[in-house]
Coordinates of N, CA and C and ligand atoms in Angstrom, one line a residue:
M1 N 297.8 42.2 343.1 CA 296.5 42.8 343.0 C 296.4 44.1 343.7
N2 N 296.0 45.1 343.1 CA 295.7 46.4 343.8 C 294.4 47.0 343.3
V3 N 294.1 48.0 344.0 CA 292.7 48.6 343.8 C 292.9 50.1 343.6
V4 N 292.2 50.6 342.6 CA 292.2 52.0 342.3 C 290.8 52.5 342.4
D5 N 290.5 53.6 343.2 CA 289.2 54.2 343.3 C 289.2 55.4 342.4
L6 N 288.1 55.5 341.7 CA 288.0 56.7 340.8 C 286.7 57.4 341.2
Q7 N 286.7 58.7 341.0 CA 285.4 59.5 341.1 C 285.1 59.9 339.7
V8 N 283.9 59.5 339.3 CA 283.5 59.7 337.9 C 282.3 60.6 337.8
E9 N 282.3 61.5 336.9 CA 281.2 62.4 336.7 C 280.4 61.9 335.5
G10 N 279.1 62.3 335.5 CA 278.3 62.1 334.3 C 277.5 60.8 334.3
M11 N 277.6 60.0 335.4 CA 276.9 58.7 335.4 C 275.5 59.0 336.0
N12 N 274.5 58.7 335.2 CA 273.1 58.9 335.7 C 272.2 57.7 335.6
C13 N 272.6 56.7 335.0 CA 271.7 55.6 334.8 C 272.5 54.3 334.6
G14 N 271.8 53.2 334.5 CA 272.4 51.9 334.3 C 273.2 51.8 333.1
S15 N 272.8 52.5 332.0 CA 273.5 52.4 330.8 C 274.9 53.1 331.0
C16 N 274.9 54.1 331.8 CA 276.2 54.8 332.1 C 277.1 53.8 332.8
V17 N 276.6 53.1 333.7 CA 277.4 52.1 334.5 C 277.9 51.1 333.5
K18 N 277.1 50.7 332.6 CA 277.6 49.7 331.6 C 278.7 50.3 330.7
H19 N 278.5 51.5 330.3 CA 279.5 52.1 329.5 C 280.9 52.3 330.2
V20 N 280.7 52.7 331.5 CA 282.0 52.9 332.3 C 282.7 51.5 332.4
T21 N 281.9 50.5 332.7 CA 282.5 49.2 332.9 C 283.1 48.7 331.6
Q22 N 282.5 49.0 330.5 CA 283.0 48.5 329.2 C 284.2 49.3 328.8
A23 N 284.3 50.5 329.3 CA 285.5 51.3 329.0 C 286.7 50.9 329.8
L24 N 286.5 50.4 331.0 CA 287.6 50.0 331.9 C 288.0 48.5 331.8
Q25 N 287.0 47.7 331.6 CA 287.3 46.2 331.7 C 288.4 45.8 330.7
P26 N 288.4 46.3 329.5 CA 289.4 45.7 328.6 C 290.8 46.3 328.8
L27 N 291.0 47.2 329.7 CA 292.3 47.8 329.9 C 293.3 46.8 330.5
P28 N 294.6 47.0 330.2 CA 295.6 46.1 330.7 C 295.6 45.9 332.2
G29 N 295.5 44.7 332.7 CA 295.6 44.5 334.1 C 294.3 44.5 334.9
V30 N 293.2 45.0 334.3 CA 292.0 45.2 335.0 C 291.3 43.8 335.1
S31 N 291.0 43.4 336.3 CA 290.3 42.2 336.5 C 288.8 42.4 336.9
S32 N 288.5 43.5 337.7 CA 287.1 43.7 338.0 C 286.9 45.2 338.1
V33 N 285.6 45.5 337.8 CA 285.2 46.9 337.9 C 283.9 47.0 338.6
D34 N 283.9 47.7 339.7 CA 282.7 47.9 340.5 C 282.3 49.4 340.5
V35 N 281.0 49.6 340.0 CA 280.6 51.0 339.9 C 279.5 51.2 340.9
D36 N 279.6 52.3 341.6 CA 278.5 52.8 342.5 C 277.9 54.0 341.8
L37 N 276.8 53.8 341.3 CA 276.2 54.9 340.5 C 275.8 56.1 341.3
Q38 N 275.3 55.9 342.5 CA 274.9 57.0 343.4 C 276.0 57.9 343.8
S39 N 277.1 57.3 344.1 CA 278.2 58.2 344.6 C 279.2 58.5 343.5
G40 N 279.0 57.9 342.3 CA 279.9 58.1 341.2 C 281.3 57.5 341.4
R41 N 281.4 56.6 342.3 CA 282.6 55.9 342.7 C 282.8 54.7 341.8
V42 N 284.0 54.5 341.3 CA 284.3 53.3 340.5 C 285.5 52.7 341.1
R43 N 285.4 51.4 341.5 CA 286.6 50.7 342.0 C 287.1 49.7 341.0
V44 N 288.3 49.8 340.7 CA 288.9 48.9 339.7 C 290.0 48.1 340.4
S45 N 289.9 46.8 340.3 CA 290.9 45.9 340.9 C 291.6 45.1 339.8
G46 N 292.8 44.7 340.1 CA 293.6 43.9 339.2 C 295.0 44.1 339.3
E47 N 295.8 43.7 338.4 CA 297.2 43.9 338.4 C 297.5 45.2 337.7
L48 N 297.3 46.2 338.4 CA 297.4 47.6 337.7 C 298.8 48.1 337.9
A49 N 299.5 48.1 336.7 CA 300.9 48.4 336.8 C 301.2 49.9 337.2
Q50 N 300.2 50.8 336.8 CA 300.5 52.2 337.0 C 299.6 52.7 338.1
D51 N 299.6 54.0 338.3 CA 298.9 54.6 339.4 C 297.5 54.8 339.2
G52 N 297.0 54.4 338.0 CA 295.6 54.5 337.7 C 295.3 55.7 336.8
A53 N 296.3 56.4 336.5 CA 296.1 57.6 335.6 C 295.6 57.1 334.2
F54 N 296.0 56.0 333.8 CA 295.5 55.5 332.5 C 294.0 55.2 332.6
L55 N 293.5 54.8 333.7 CA 292.1 54.6 333.9 C 291.3 55.9 333.8
V56 N 291.9 56.9 334.4 CA 291.3 58.2 334.3 C 291.2 58.7 332.8
T57 N 292.3 58.5 332.1 CA 292.4 58.9 330.7 C 291.4 58.1 329.9
A58 N 291.3 56.8 330.1 CA 290.3 56.0 329.3 C 288.9 56.4 329.6
L59 N 288.6 56.7 330.8 CA 287.2 57.0 331.2 C 286.8 58.4 330.6
T60 N 287.8 59.3 330.8 CA 287.5 60.7 330.3 C 287.3 60.6 328.7
A61 N 288.1 59.8 328.1 CA 287.9 59.7 326.6 C 286.6 59.0 326.3
A62 N 286.1 58.2 327.2 CA 284.8 57.6 326.9 C 283.6 58.5 327.3
G63 N 283.9 59.7 327.7 CA 282.8 60.7 328.0 C 282.5 60.8 329.4
Y64 N 283.2 60.2 330.3 CA 283.0 60.3 331.7 C 284.2 60.9 332.5
P65 N 284.2 62.2 332.7 CA 285.4 62.8 333.3 C 285.6 62.2 334.7
A66 N 286.8 61.7 334.9 CA 287.1 61.0 336.1 C 288.3 61.6 336.8
T67 N 288.4 61.4 338.1 CA 289.6 61.8 338.8 C 289.9 60.6 339.8
L68 N 291.1 60.5 340.2 CA 291.5 59.5 341.2 C 290.9 59.9 342.5
A69 N 290.2 59.0 343.1 CA 289.6 59.2 344.5 C 290.8 59.1 345.5
A70 N 290.8 60.0 346.4 CA 291.9 60.0 347.4 C 292.0 58.8 348.2
D71 N 290.9 58.5 348.9 CA 290.9 57.4 349.9 C 290.4 56.1 349.3
A72 N 291.2 55.1 349.4 CA 290.8 53.8 348.9 C 290.2 53.0 350.0
S73 N 289.8 53.6 351.1 CA 289.3 52.9 352.2 C 287.8 53.1 352.4
T74 N 287.1 53.4 351.3 CA 285.6 53.5 351.4 C 285.0 52.1 351.7
S75 N 283.8 52.2 352.1 CA 283.1 50.9 352.3 C 282.9 50.3 350.9
S76 N 282.3 49.2 350.9 CA 282.2 48.5 349.6 C 281.4 49.3 348.6
A77 N 281.9 49.3 347.4 CA 281.3 49.9 346.3 C 280.2 49.0 345.7
T78 N 279.0 49.2 346.1 CA 277.9 48.3 345.6 C 277.4 48.8 344.3
P79 N 277.4 48.0 343.3 CA 276.8 48.4 342.1 C 275.3 48.7 342.2
Q80 N 274.9 49.8 341.6 CA 273.5 50.2 341.6 C 272.9 49.7 340.2
P81 N 272.1 48.7 340.2 CA 271.7 48.2 339.0 C 270.9 49.2 338.1
E82 N 270.1 50.0 338.8 CA 269.2 50.8 338.0 C 268.9 52.1 338.7
A83 N 268.8 53.2 337.9 CA 268.3 54.4 338.4 C 267.3 54.9 337.4
S84 N 267.0 56.1 337.4 CA 266.0 56.6 336.4 C 266.8 56.5 335.0
G85 N 266.2 55.9 334.1 CA 266.8 55.7 332.8 C 267.0 57.1 332.1
C86 N 268.1 57.3 331.5 CA 268.4 58.6 331.0 C 267.6 58.9 329.8
H87 N 267.0 57.9 329.2 CA 266.2 58.1 328.0 C 264.7 58.3 328.4
S88 N 264.4 58.1 329.7 CA 263.0 58.1 330.1 C 262.9 58.9 331.4
G89 N 263.2 60.2 331.2 CA 262.9 61.1 332.4 C 264.1 61.4 333.2
G90 N 265.3 61.0 332.8 CA 266.5 61.4 333.5 C 266.8 62.8 333.1
T91 N 267.9 63.3 333.6 CA 268.3 64.6 333.4 C 268.9 64.9 332.0
G92 N 269.3 63.8 331.3 CA 269.8 63.9 330.0 C 271.2 64.4 330.0
S93 N 271.8 64.6 331.1 CA 273.2 65.2 331.2 C 274.2 64.1 331.3
C94 N 273.8 62.9 331.2 CA 274.8 61.8 331.4 C 275.6 61.6 330.0
G95 N 276.6 60.8 330.1 CA 277.4 60.5 329.0 C 276.8 59.7 327.9
C96 N 275.8 58.9 328.2 CA 275.2 58.1 327.2 C 274.1 58.8 326.4
R97 N 273.8 58.4 325.3 CA 272.9 59.1 324.5 C 271.5 58.4 324.4
Ligands
CU101 CU1 273.0 57.3 331.2

């Protein structure tokens, strides 16, 4: 079991969190995905065979440009269930439509 932390851009609302989770969850070896909406941090745990680059690729393809976060020693990534909905007064700049 290992953990990869990603820094993800373009998440502004709960729907984005859902999209990001759905983009990562089916990938090989992924057993859990924790998204912190406010910091844009995503923590993926599982039997991840590679260095996490495939996670970055998948997320970017899903419309959320991601980079590997350098330190894996952040405090717990607490999922943020809800922010301003992007369809109701959000900035509109997030990856979901
Ligand atoms: Cu959104």
